[in-house]
Each structure stands twice: as structure tokens, then as C-alpha cells.
Amino acid sequence: EVQLVESGGGLVQAGGSLRLSCAAPEFTFENYAIGWFRQAPGKGRKGLACISSSDGSIYWSDSVKGRFTISSENAKKTVYLQMNSLRPEDTAAYYCAAGLKCNTSVWGSWGQGTQVTVME
């Protein structure tokens, strides 16, 4: 199965910023929705945002609205998640995945994840 590749995680102080990247070099990029998810230790996976040519940008989580921005660069087959005003509760492993549309319940091609740690 084709996998997506996340990068850009790291250690940052509260209030700082990070930009995550999700590369999909083997995809016909315009045919898929790309979603960002995260999973904190001991918690379930949570959907954050999604982007597709048909749906535009959608933010599923109220906790990230106004702080996180999802965008895509089709020529590079890459989706970004710009994260500003980071909080300790944003600490999690962040994943991207592909679906046919943003409102799908079926997501595949999960990447390996990238860790984000926000210090107080």
C-alpha cells in the first residue's frame, strides 16, 4: 500500500510554531482528500483538519481552529499543517492519511507519524 510521509515534528515551547509536512509522491494528488490526525499518549486518534480539491479546507477540531492552518502545494504533492500558538495539550504523534473525500470514514495510506512535543 502506498504510504504518506510526515515530517516537521519536534520539540517546541508553548506559544511557538511548527509546520508539518505530508508528502504523497505516488498519489494522483488531486483525486484524494488528505487529513491530519493526532494521537496523544493514552488517548484515541483525533481528526484535526482535511483538505481536498472538492471540499477545500475543513477543520474538524474546535481546539485547533484559528491556530492551525492546512494547505497544499499540488506541484510538490505535499500537504502542510501550520501550527501556531502551540499548547502543551497539542503534544501528540501527528499523522496524515488519504481518503476519497473529507467526510469519508475510510482513511488509508497512513504515514508513520511525526512527534510534536510542546513544553510548558
mmCIF file of N, CA, C and O in Angstrom, residues 7-113:
data_model
loop_
_atom_site.group_PDB
_atom_site.id
_atom_site.type_symbol
_atom_site.label_atom_id
_atom_site.label_comp_id
_atom_site.label_asym_id
_atom_site.label_seq_id
_atom_site.Cartn_x
_atom_site.Cartn_y
_atom_site.Cartn_z
ATOM 1 N N SER A 7 6.622 14.765 8.168
ATOM 2 C CA SER A 7 7.859 15.311 8.718
ATOM 3 C C SER A 7 7.563 16.663 9.345
ATOM 4 O O SER A 7 6.472 17.221 9.153
ATOM 5 N N GLY A 8 8.532 17.166 10.092
ATOM 6 C CA GLY A 8 8.413 18.516 10.637
ATOM 7 C C GLY A 8 8.119 18.591 12.111
ATOM 8 O O GLY A 8 8.056 19.684 12.681
ATOM 9 N N GLY A 9 7.917 17.449 12.751
ATOM 10 C CA GLY A 9 7.668 17.477 14.185
ATOM 11 C C GLY A 9 8.909 17.849 14.960
ATOM 12 O O GLY A 9 10.001 17.987 14.399
ATOM 13 N N GLY A 10 8.731 18.034 16.265
ATOM 14 C CA GLY A 10 9.874 18.367 17.097
ATOM 15 C C GLY A 10 9.441 18.846 18.453
ATOM 16 O O GLY A 10 8.286 18.699 18.852
ATOM 17 N N LEU A 11 10.413 19.432 19.137
ATOM 18 C CA LEU A 11 10.216 19.940 20.491
ATOM 19 C C LEU A 11 10.118 21.463 20.409
ATOM 20 O O LEU A 11 10.973 22.110 19.790
ATOM 21 N N VAL A 12 9.083 22.027 21.018
ATOM 22 C CA VAL A 12 8.876 23.467 20.938
ATOM 23 C C VAL A 12 8.294 23.957 22.256
ATOM 24 O O VAL A 12 7.608 23.199 22.952
ATOM 25 N N GLN A 13 8.545 25.196 22.580
ATOM 26 C CA GLN A 13 7.968 25.763 23.800
ATOM 27 C C GLN A 13 6.541 26.244 23.513
ATOM 28 O O GLN A 13 6.185 26.568 22.376
ATOM 29 N N ALA A 14 5.756 26.273 24.562
ATOM 30 C CA ALA A 14 4.386 26.768 24.451
ATOM 31 C C ALA A 14 4.388 28.165 23.827
ATOM 32 O O ALA A 14 5.233 29.005 24.169
ATOM 33 N N GLY A 15 3.458 28.368 22.910
ATOM 34 C CA GLY A 15 3.387 29.626 22.187
ATOM 35 C C GLY A 15 4.147 29.619 20.878
ATOM 36 O O GLY A 15 3.995 30.537 20.065
ATOM 37 N N GLY A 16 4.956 28.596 20.679
ATOM 38 C CA GLY A 16 5.756 28.502 19.470
ATOM 39 C C GLY A 16 4.977 27.920 18.294
ATOM 40 O O GLY A 16 3.776 27.664 18.387
ATOM 41 N N SER A 17 5.704 27.720 17.183
ATOM 42 C CA SER A 17 5.085 27.236 15.945
ATOM 43 C C SER A 17 5.886 26.097 15.342
ATOM 44 O O SER A 17 7.106 26.001 15.547
ATOM 45 N N LEU A 18 5.192 25.260 14.608
ATOM 46 C CA LEU A 18 5.808 24.219 13.802
ATOM 47 C C LEU A 18 5.000 24.085 12.518
ATOM 48 O O LEU A 18 3.794 24.363 12.507
ATOM 49 N N ARG A 19 5.657 23.642 11.471
ATOM 50 C CA ARG A 19 4.952 23.317 10.234
ATOM 51 C C ARG A 19 5.211 21.858 9.884
ATOM 52 O O ARG A 19 6.357 21.461 9.652
ATOM 53 N N LEU A 20 4.151 21.091 9.858
ATOM 54 C CA LEU A 20 4.240 19.683 9.490
ATOM 55 C C LEU A 20 3.999 19.537 7.999
ATOM 56 O O LEU A 20 3.209 20.275 7.415
ATOM 57 N N SER A 21 4.681 18.565 7.423
ATOM 58 C CA SER A 21 4.509 18.264 6.001
ATOM 59 C C SER A 21 4.048 16.836 5.828
ATOM 60 O O SER A 21 4.460 15.945 6.579
ATOM 61 N N CYS A 22 3.213 16.622 4.829
ATOM 62 C CA CYS A 22 2.737 15.289 4.477
ATOM 63 C C CYS A 22 2.965 15.129 2.978
ATOM 64 O O CYS A 22 2.281 15.766 2.169
ATOM 65 N N ALA A 23 3.938 14.296 2.639
ATOM 66 C CA ALA A 23 4.296 14.106 1.240
ATOM 67 C C ALA A 23 3.598 12.871 0.679
ATOM 68 O O ALA A 23 3.555 11.823 1.339
ATOM 69 N N ALA A 24 3.093 13.013 -0.534
ATOM 70 C CA ALA A 24 2.367 11.916 -1.186
ATOM 71 C C ALA A 24 2.861 11.759 -2.616
ATOM 72 O O ALA A 24 2.096 11.948 -3.556
ATOM 73 N N PRO A 25 4.127 11.429 -2.800
ATOM 74 C CA PRO A 25 4.719 11.457 -4.140
ATOM 75 C C PRO A 25 4.120 10.464 -5.121
ATOM 76 O O PRO A 25 4.224 10.672 -6.341
ATOM 77 N N GLU A 26 3.510 9.389 -4.613
ATOM 78 C CA GLU A 26 2.989 8.367 -5.517
ATOM 79 C C GLU A 26 1.498 8.506 -5.774
ATOM 80 O O GLU A 26 0.909 7.670 -6.444
ATOM 81 N N PHE A 27 0.901 9.545 -5.265
ATOM 82 C CA PHE A 27 -0.532 9.746 -5.434
ATOM 83 C C PHE A 27 -0.827 10.592 -6.658
ATOM 84 O O PHE A 27 -0.044 11.449 -7.051
ATOM 85 N N THR A 28 -1.995 10.342 -7.239
ATOM 86 C CA THR A 28 -2.579 11.327 -8.146
ATOM 87 C C THR A 28 -3.284 12.301 -7.216
ATOM 88 O O THR A 28 -4.449 12.139 -6.863
ATOM 89 N N PHE A 29 -2.520 13.273 -6.828
ATOM 90 C CA PHE A 29 -2.826 14.090 -5.659
ATOM 91 C C PHE A 29 -4.206 14.707 -5.696
ATOM 92 O O PHE A 29 -4.912 14.735 -4.689
ATOM 93 N N GLU A 30 -4.606 15.171 -6.852
ATOM 94 C CA GLU A 30 -5.862 15.914 -6.951
ATOM 95 C C GLU A 30 -7.089 15.018 -6.738
ATOM 96 O O GLU A 30 -8.193 15.523 -6.553
ATOM 97 N N ASN A 31 -6.917 13.720 -6.754
ATOM 98 C CA ASN A 31 -8.045 12.800 -6.617
ATOM 99 C C ASN A 31 -8.360 12.425 -5.181
ATOM 100 O O ASN A 31 -9.293 11.657 -4.930
ATOM 101 N N TYR A 32 -7.571 12.926 -4.235
ATOM 102 C CA TYR A 32 -7.728 12.493 -2.851
ATOM 103 C C TYR A 32 -7.878 13.664 -1.900
ATOM 104 O O TYR A 32 -7.435 14.774 -2.171
ATOM 105 N N ALA A 33 -8.524 13.367 -0.785
ATOM 106 C CA ALA A 33 -8.515 14.261 0.356
ATOM 107 C C ALA A 33 -7.395 13.806 1.287
ATOM 108 O O ALA A 33 -7.147 12.608 1.438
ATOM 109 N N ILE A 34 -6.720 14.750 1.884
ATOM 110 C CA ILE A 34 -5.662 14.446 2.854
ATOM 111 C C ILE A 34 -6.078 15.012 4.206
ATOM 112 O O ILE A 34 -6.417 16.197 4.312
ATOM 113 N N GLY A 35 -6.081 14.162 5.188
ATOM 114 C CA GLY A 35 -6.460 14.579 6.535
ATOM 115 C C GLY A 35 -5.281 14.530 7.494
ATOM 116 O O GLY A 35 -4.380 13.705 7.340
ATOM 117 N N TRP A 36 -5.300 15.418 8.467
ATOM 118 C CA TRP A 36 -4.324 15.398 9.564
ATOM 119 C C TRP A 36 -5.034 14.930 10.828
ATOM 120 O O TRP A 36 -6.139 15.390 11.146
ATOM 121 N N PHE A 37 -4.361 14.054 11.543
ATOM 122 C CA PHE A 37 -4.880 13.465 12.769
ATOM 123 C C PHE A 37 -3.777 13.513 13.817
ATOM 124 O O PHE A 37 -2.611 13.672 13.483
ATOM 125 N N ARG A 38 -4.158 13.347 15.056
ATOM 126 C CA ARG A 38 -3.146 13.233 16.104
ATOM 127 C C ARG A 38 -3.610 12.251 17.164
ATOM 128 O O ARG A 38 -4.810 12.011 17.338
ATOM 129 N N GLN A 39 -2.626 11.710 17.862
ATOM 130 C CA GLN A 39 -2.914 10.775 18.943
ATOM 131 C C GLN A 39 -1.984 11.079 20.104
ATOM 132 O O GLN A 39 -0.763 10.942 19.981
ATOM 133 N N ALA A 40 -2.581 11.505 21.195
ATOM 134 C CA ALA A 40 -1.813 11.774 22.406
ATOM 135 C C ALA A 40 -1.657 10.486 23.195
ATOM 136 O O ALA A 40 -2.459 9.561 23.047
ATOM 137 N N PRO A 41 -0.644 10.404 24.057
ATOM 138 C CA PRO A 41 -0.441 9.187 24.848
ATOM 139 C C PRO A 41 -1.679 8.815 25.641
ATOM 140 O O PRO A 41 -2.274 9.653 26.324
ATOM 141 N N GLY A 42 -2.102 7.557 25.513
ATOM 142 C CA GLY A 42 -3.245 7.068 26.268
ATOM 143 C C GLY A 42 -4.589 7.509 25.744
ATOM 144 O O GLY A 42 -5.627 7.244 26.363
ATOM 145 N N LYS A 43 -4.595 8.162 24.588
ATOM 146 C CA LYS A 43 -5.860 8.649 24.025
ATOM 147 C C LYS A 43 -6.053 8.113 22.612
ATOM 148 O O LYS A 43 -5.121 7.615 21.984
ATOM 149 N N GLY A 44 -7.270 8.240 22.122
ATOM 150 C CA GLY A 44 -7.573 7.784 20.782
ATOM 151 C C GLY A 44 -7.135 8.787 19.729
ATOM 152 O O GLY A 44 -6.777 9.920 20.033
ATOM 153 N N ARG A 45 -7.145 8.346 18.491
ATOM 154 C CA ARG A 45 -6.783 9.211 17.388
ATOM 155 C C ARG A 45 -7.890 10.229 17.137
ATOM 156 O O ARG A 45 -9.071 9.894 17.155
ATOM 157 N N LYS A 46 -7.470 11.468 16.896
ATOM 158 C CA LYS A 46 -8.433 12.548 16.710
ATOM 159 C C LYS A 46 -8.178 13.254 15.384
ATOM 160 O O LYS A 46 -7.036 13.591 15.068
ATOM 161 N N GLY A 47 -9.235 13.475 14.628
ATOM 162 C CA GLY A 47 -9.116 14.206 13.376
ATOM 163 C C GLY A 47 -9.017 15.691 13.616
ATOM 164 O O GLY A 47 -9.741 16.243 14.454
ATOM 165 N N LEU A 48 -8.109 16.351 12.896
ATOM 166 C CA LEU A 48 -7.887 17.781 13.083
ATOM 167 C C LEU A 48 -8.402 18.599 11.904
ATOM 168 O O LEU A 48 -9.144 19.552 12.075
ATOM 169 N N ALA A 49 -7.967 18.245 10.702
ATOM 170 C CA ALA A 49 -8.291 19.052 9.530
ATOM 171 C C ALA A 49 -8.138 18.212 8.283
ATOM 172 O O ALA A 49 -7.481 17.173 8.289
ATOM 173 N N CYS A 50 -8.739 18.703 7.222
ATOM 174 C CA CYS A 50 -8.723 17.971 5.959
ATOM 175 C C CYS A 50 -8.698 18.976 4.816
ATOM 176 O O CYS A 50 -9.204 20.097 4.953
ATOM 177 N N ILE A 51 -8.115 18.548 3.695
ATOM 178 C CA ILE A 51 -8.108 19.406 2.524
ATOM 179 C C ILE A 51 -8.272 18.547 1.282
ATOM 180 O O ILE A 51 -7.740 17.442 1.199
ATOM 181 N N SER A 52 -9.051 19.054 0.336
ATOM 182 C CA SER A 52 -9.194 18.376 -0.949
ATOM 183 C C SER A 52 -9.618 19.407 -1.977
ATOM 184 O O SER A 52 -10.091 20.490 -1.630
ATOM 185 N N SER A 53 -9.473 19.048 -3.239
ATOM 186 C CA SER A 53 -9.852 19.976 -4.297
ATOM 187 C C SER A 53 -11.358 20.206 -4.313
ATOM 188 O O SER A 53 -11.827 21.287 -4.682
ATOM 189 N N SER A 54 -12.141 19.220 -3.904
ATOM 190 C CA SER A 54 -13.607 19.368 -3.927
ATOM 191 C C SER A 54 -14.162 19.959 -2.638
ATOM 192 O O SER A 54 -15.166 20.660 -2.654
ATOM 193 N N ASP A 55 -13.502 19.679 -1.506
ATOM 194 C CA ASP A 55 -14.015 20.136 -0.206
ATOM 195 C C ASP A 55 -13.376 21.428 0.277
ATOM 196 O O ASP A 55 -13.890 22.055 1.211
ATOM 197 N N GLY A 56 -12.239 21.794 -0.296
ATOM 198 C CA GLY A 56 -11.490 22.919 0.255
ATOM 199 C C GLY A 56 -10.848 22.512 1.566
ATOM 200 O O GLY A 56 -10.461 21.364 1.748
ATOM 201 N N SER A 57 -10.733 23.458 2.502
ATOM 202 C CA SER A 57 -10.125 23.197 3.808
ATOM 203 C C SER A 57 -11.221 23.071 4.851
ATOM 204 O O SER A 57 -12.100 23.927 4.922
ATOM 205 N N ILE A 58 -11.146 22.018 5.634
ATOM 206 C CA ILE A 58 -12.144 21.765 6.678
ATOM 207 C C ILE A 58 -11.408 21.517 7.976
ATOM 208 O O ILE A 58 -10.419 20.787 8.015
ATOM 209 N N TYR A 59 -11.881 22.130 9.055
ATOM 210 C CA TYR A 59 -11.293 21.928 10.373
ATOM 211 C C TYR A 59 -12.302 21.198 11.242
ATOM 212 O O TYR A 59 -13.382 21.699 11.515
ATOM 213 N N TRP A 60 -11.929 19.992 11.665
ATOM 214 C CA TRP A 60 -12.841 19.162 12.444
ATOM 215 C C TRP A 60 -12.779 19.485 13.927
ATOM 216 O O TRP A 60 -13.727 19.294 14.643
ATOM 217 N N SER A 61 -11.631 19.939 14.383
ATOM 218 C CA SER A 61 -11.430 20.117 15.810
ATOM 219 C C SER A 61 -11.507 21.583 16.197
ATOM 220 O O SER A 61 -10.752 22.399 15.699
ATOM 221 N N ASP A 62 -12.424 21.912 17.110
ATOM 222 C CA ASP A 62 -12.537 23.292 17.577
ATOM 223 C C ASP A 62 -11.269 23.756 18.281
ATOM 224 O O ASP A 62 -10.959 24.948 18.291
ATOM 225 N N SER A 63 -10.539 22.829 18.856
ATOM 226 C CA SER A 63 -9.360 23.213 19.632
ATOM 227 C C SER A 63 -8.224 23.736 18.757
ATOM 228 O O SER A 63 -7.300 24.363 19.271
ATOM 229 N N VAL A 64 -8.281 23.474 17.457
ATOM 230 C CA VAL A 64 -7.199 23.945 16.595
ATOM 231 C C VAL A 64 -7.638 25.070 15.666
ATOM 232 O O VAL A 64 -6.801 25.704 15.022
ATOM 233 N N LYS A 65 -8.937 25.326 15.592
ATOM 234 C CA LYS A 65 -9.423 26.398 14.716
ATOM 235 C C LYS A 65 -8.813 27.728 15.141
ATOM 236 O O LYS A 65 -8.796 28.067 16.326
ATOM 237 N N GLY A 66 -8.318 28.458 14.171
ATOM 238 C CA GLY A 66 -7.692 29.740 14.452
ATOM 239 C C GLY A 66 -6.223 29.646 14.810
ATOM 240 O O GLY A 66 -5.523 30.650 14.819
ATOM 241 N N ARG A 67 -5.754 28.443 15.101
ATOM 242 C CA ARG A 67 -4.329 28.266 15.437
ATOM 243 C C ARG A 67 -3.604 27.442 14.371
ATOM 244 O O ARG A 67 -2.429 27.677 14.101
ATOM 245 N N PHE A 68 -4.283 26.463 13.815
ATOM 246 C CA PHE A 68 -3.687 25.581 12.811
ATOM 247 C C PHE A 68 -4.267 25.916 11.444
ATOM 248 O O PHE A 68 -5.458 26.227 11.320
ATOM 249 N N THR A 69 -3.424 25.807 10.421
ATOM 250 C CA THR A 69 -3.861 26.043 9.049
ATOM 251 C C THR A 69 -3.393 24.903 8.168
ATOM 252 O O THR A 69 -2.199 24.583 8.147
ATOM 253 N N ILE A 70 -4.329 24.306 7.436
ATOM 254 C CA ILE A 70 -3.986 23.250 6.492
ATOM 255 C C ILE A 70 -3.904 23.864 5.103
ATOM 256 O O ILE A 70 -4.703 24.737 4.737
ATOM 257 N N SER A 71 -2.903 23.437 4.345
ATOM 258 C CA SER A 71 -2.729 23.948 2.988
ATOM 259 C C SER A 71 -2.074 22.860 2.150
ATOM 260 O O SER A 71 -1.564 21.868 2.677
ATOM 261 N N SER A 72 -2.091 23.066 0.846
ATOM 262 C CA SER A 72 -1.474 22.074 -0.022
ATOM 263 C C SER A 72 -0.680 22.754 -1.113
ATOM 264 O O SER A 72 -0.955 23.899 -1.495
ATOM 265 N N GLU A 73 0.318 22.062 -1.572
ATOM 266 C CA GLU A 73 1.123 22.506 -2.703
ATOM 267 C C GLU A 73 1.104 21.360 -3.708
ATOM 268 O O GLU A 73 1.894 20.398 -3.581
ATOM 269 N N ASN A 74 0.169 21.444 -4.645
ATOM 270 C CA ASN A 74 -0.077 20.296 -5.526
ATOM 271 C C ASN A 74 1.149 19.914 -6.346
ATOM 272 O O ASN A 74 1.400 18.727 -6.579
ATOM 273 N N ALA A 75 1.899 20.886 -6.776
ATOM 274 C CA ALA A 75 3.069 20.584 -7.607
ATOM 275 C C ALA A 75 4.076 19.722 -6.853
ATOM 276 O O ALA A 75 4.796 18.919 -7.451
ATOM 277 N N LYS A 76 4.124 19.883 -5.547
ATOM 278 C CA LYS A 76 5.030 19.086 -4.717
ATOM 279 C C LYS A 76 4.320 17.890 -4.094
ATOM 280 O O LYS A 76 4.932 17.133 -3.341
ATOM 281 N N LYS A 77 3.023 17.761 -4.373
ATOM 282 C CA LYS A 77 2.243 16.675 -3.790
ATOM 283 C C LYS A 77 2.440 16.629 -2.273
ATOM 284 O O LYS A 77 2.696 15.576 -1.684
ATOM 285 N N THR A 78 2.303 17.770 -1.672
ATOM 286 C CA THR A 78 2.543 17.900 -0.234
ATOM 287 C C THR A 78 1.425 18.710 0.409
ATOM 288 O O THR A 78 0.982 19.718 -0.159
ATOM 289 N N VAL A 79 0.989 18.249 1.560
ATOM 290 C CA VAL A 79 0.020 18.976 2.380
ATOM 291 C C VAL A 79 0.730 19.410 3.645
ATOM 292 O O VAL A 79 1.509 18.642 4.231
ATOM 293 N N TYR A 80 0.451 20.623 4.076
ATOM 294 C CA TYR A 80 1.096 21.186 5.259
ATOM 295 C C TYR A 80 0.065 21.404 6.373
ATOM 296 O O TYR A 80 -1.116 21.612 6.120
ATOM 297 N N LEU A 81 0.569 21.381 7.585
ATOM 298 C CA LEU A 81 -0.223 21.800 8.731
ATOM 299 C C LEU A 81 0.623 22.802 9.497
ATOM 300 O O LEU A 81 1.581 22.435 10.179
ATOM 301 N N GLN A 82 0.293 24.080 9.331
ATOM 302 C CA GLN A 82 0.977 25.137 10.064
ATOM 303 C C GLN A 82 0.337 25.249 11.436
ATOM 304 O O GLN A 82 -0.871 25.483 11.547
ATOM 305 N N MET A 83 1.133 25.084 12.460
ATOM 306 C CA MET A 83 0.622 25.088 13.832
ATOM 307 C C MET A 83 1.229 26.249 14.593
ATOM 308 O O MET A 83 2.444 26.309 14.779
ATOM 309 N N ASN A 84 0.396 27.177 14.994
ATOM 310 C CA ASN A 84 0.825 28.353 15.746
ATOM 311 C C ASN A 84 0.242 28.318 17.151
ATOM 312 O O ASN A 84 -0.707 27.582 17.428
ATOM 313 N N SER A 85 0.795 29.146 18.004
ATOM 314 C CA SER A 85 0.310 29.261 19.388
ATOM 315 C C SER A 85 0.161 27.880 20.026
ATOM 316 O O SER A 85 -0.876 27.558 20.627
ATOM 317 N N LEU A 86 1.188 27.085 19.904
ATOM 318 C CA LEU A 86 1.115 25.715 20.396
ATOM 319 C C LEU A 86 0.985 25.672 21.912
ATOM 320 O O LEU A 86 1.537 26.523 22.633
ATOM 321 N N ARG A 87 0.262 24.664 22.366
ATOM 322 C CA ARG A 87 -0.010 24.467 23.788
ATOM 323 C C ARG A 87 0.497 23.097 24.217
ATOM 324 O O ARG A 87 0.588 22.191 23.379
ATOM 325 N N PRO A 88 0.780 22.901 25.483
ATOM 326 C CA PRO A 88 1.211 21.576 25.938
ATOM 327 C C PRO A 88 0.220 20.474 25.561
ATOM 328 O O PRO A 88 0.634 19.341 25.268
ATOM 329 N N GLU A 89 -1.044 20.783 25.528
ATOM 330 C CA GLU A 89 -2.049 19.768 25.180
ATOM 331 C C GLU A 89 -2.040 19.400 23.691
ATOM 332 O O GLU A 89 -2.740 18.473 23.276
ATOM 333 N N ASP A 90 -1.245 20.102 22.898
ATOM 334 C CA ASP A 90 -1.067 19.716 21.488
ATOM 335 C C ASP A 90 -0.016 18.608 21.348
ATOM 336 O O ASP A 90 0.187 18.099 20.242
ATOM 337 N N THR A 91 0.642 18.266 22.427
ATOM 338 C CA THR A 91 1.641 17.203 22.387
ATOM 339 C C THR A 91 0.996 15.894 21.966
ATOM 340 O O THR A 91 0.023 15.436 22.570
ATOM 341 N N ALA A 92 1.519 15.313 20.896
ATOM 342 C CA ALA A 92 0.940 14.092 20.340
ATOM 343 C C ALA A 92 1.789 13.636 19.165
ATOM 344 O O ALA A 92 2.664 14.366 18.697
ATOM 345 N N ALA A 93 1.489 12.420 18.706
ATOM 346 C CA ALA A 93 2.006 11.975 17.412
ATOM 347 C C ALA A 93 1.003 12.428 16.356
ATOM 348 O O ALA A 93 -0.204 12.220 16.512
ATOM 349 N N TYR A 94 1.516 13.053 15.312
ATOM 350 C CA TYR A 94 0.666 13.588 14.256
ATOM 351 C C TYR A 94 0.804 12.724 13.001
ATOM 352 O O TYR A 94 1.919 12.380 12.600
ATOM 353 N N TYR A 95 -0.336 12.423 12.408
ATOM 354 C CA TYR A 95 -0.386 11.553 11.242
ATOM 355 C C TYR A 95 -1.188 12.203 10.125
ATOM 356 O O TYR A 95 -2.119 12.964 10.375
ATOM 357 N N CYS A 96 -0.846 11.855 8.905
ATOM 358 C CA CYS A 96 -1.716 12.205 7.785
ATOM 359 C C CYS A 96 -2.188 10.921 7.112
ATOM 360 O O CYS A 96 -1.548 9.860 7.244
ATOM 361 N N ALA A 97 -3.304 11.031 6.436
ATOM 362 C CA ALA A 97 -3.889 9.887 5.760
ATOM 363 C C ALA A 97 -4.692 10.381 4.569
ATOM 364 O O ALA A 97 -5.028 11.569 4.475
ATOM 365 N N ALA A 98 -4.998 9.468 3.667
ATOM 366 C CA ALA A 98 -5.722 9.810 2.443
ATOM 367 C C ALA A 98 -7.103 9.190 2.440
ATOM 368 O O ALA A 98 -7.306 8.064 2.909
ATOM 369 N N GLY A 99 -8.048 9.926 1.895
ATOM 370 C CA GLY A 99 -9.402 9.437 1.709
ATOM 371 C C GLY A 99 -9.960 9.988 0.421
ATOM 372 O O GLY A 99 -9.360 10.860 -0.201
ATOM 373 N N LEU A 100 -11.117 9.468 0.039
ATOM 374 C CA LEU A 100 -11.703 9.950 -1.213
ATOM 375 C C LEU A 100 -12.314 11.338 -1.043
ATOM 376 O O LEU A 100 -12.309 12.148 -1.968
ATOM 377 N N LYS A 101 -12.869 11.583 0.128
ATOM 378 C CA LYS A 101 -13.426 12.897 0.430
ATOM 379 C C LYS A 101 -13.208 13.180 1.914
ATOM 380 O O LYS A 101 -12.968 12.267 2.694
ATOM 381 N N CYS A 102 -13.324 14.451 2.278
ATOM 382 C CA CYS A 102 -13.092 14.797 3.679
ATOM 383 C C CYS A 102 -14.148 14.201 4.601
ATOM 384 O O CYS A 102 -13.874 14.001 5.787
ATOM 385 N N ASN A 103 -15.335 13.927 4.118
ATOM 386 C CA ASN A 103 -16.364 13.382 5.006
ATOM 387 C C ASN A 103 -16.389 11.856 4.984
ATOM 388 O O ASN A 103 -17.337 11.245 5.479
ATOM 389 N N THR A 104 -15.343 11.236 4.471
ATOM 390 C CA THR A 104 -15.284 9.781 4.480
ATOM 391 C C THR A 104 -14.976 9.262 5.875
ATOM 392 O O THR A 104 -14.381 9.973 6.696
ATOM 393 N N SER A 105 -15.385 8.051 6.133
ATOM 394 C CA SER A 105 -14.988 7.383 7.373
ATOM 395 C C SER A 105 -13.863 6.391 7.108
ATOM 396 O O SER A 105 -13.410 5.697 8.016
ATOM 397 N N VAL A 106 -13.429 6.329 5.859
ATOM 398 C CA VAL A 106 -12.406 5.373 5.457
ATOM 399 C C VAL A 106 -11.152 6.126 5.073
ATOM 400 O O VAL A 106 -11.116 6.825 4.056
ATOM 401 N N TRP A 107 -10.128 5.978 5.909
ATOM 402 C CA TRP A 107 -8.847 6.628 5.673
ATOM 403 C C TRP A 107 -7.772 5.570 5.543
ATOM 404 O O TRP A 107 -7.768 4.581 6.281
ATOM 405 N N GLY A 108 -6.874 5.758 4.597
ATOM 406 C CA GLY A 108 -5.825 4.776 4.378
ATOM 407 C C GLY A 108 -4.498 5.451 4.099
ATOM 408 O O GLY A 108 -4.358 6.674 4.167
ATOM 409 N N SER A 109 -3.527 4.600 3.780
ATOM 410 C CA SER A 109 -2.188 5.074 3.448
ATOM 411 C C SER A 109 -1.598 5.930 4.564
ATOM 412 O O SER A 109 -0.929 6.936 4.312
ATOM 413 N N TRP A 110 -1.835 5.509 5.765
ATOM 414 C CA TRP A 110 -1.337 6.258 6.913
ATOM 415 C C TRP A 110 0.192 6.331 6.884
ATOM 416 O O TRP A 110 0.870 5.353 6.592
ATOM 417 N N GLY A 111 0.694 7.512 7.247
ATOM 418 C CA GLY A 111 2.130 7.653 7.394
ATOM 419 C C GLY A 111 2.594 7.106 8.726
ATOM 420 O O GLY A 111 1.796 6.608 9.526
ATOM 421 N N GLN A 112 3.881 7.222 8.965
ATOM 422 C CA GLN A 112 4.470 6.678 10.190
ATOM 423 C C GLN A 112 4.300 7.622 11.371
ATOM 424 O O GLN A 112 4.528 7.234 12.518
ATOM 425 N N GLY A 113 3.892 8.840 11.105
ATOM 426 C CA GLY A 113 3.683 9.810 12.164
ATOM 427 C C GLY A 113 4.918 10.643 12.443
ATOM 428 O O GLY A 113 6.046 10.246 12.164
#
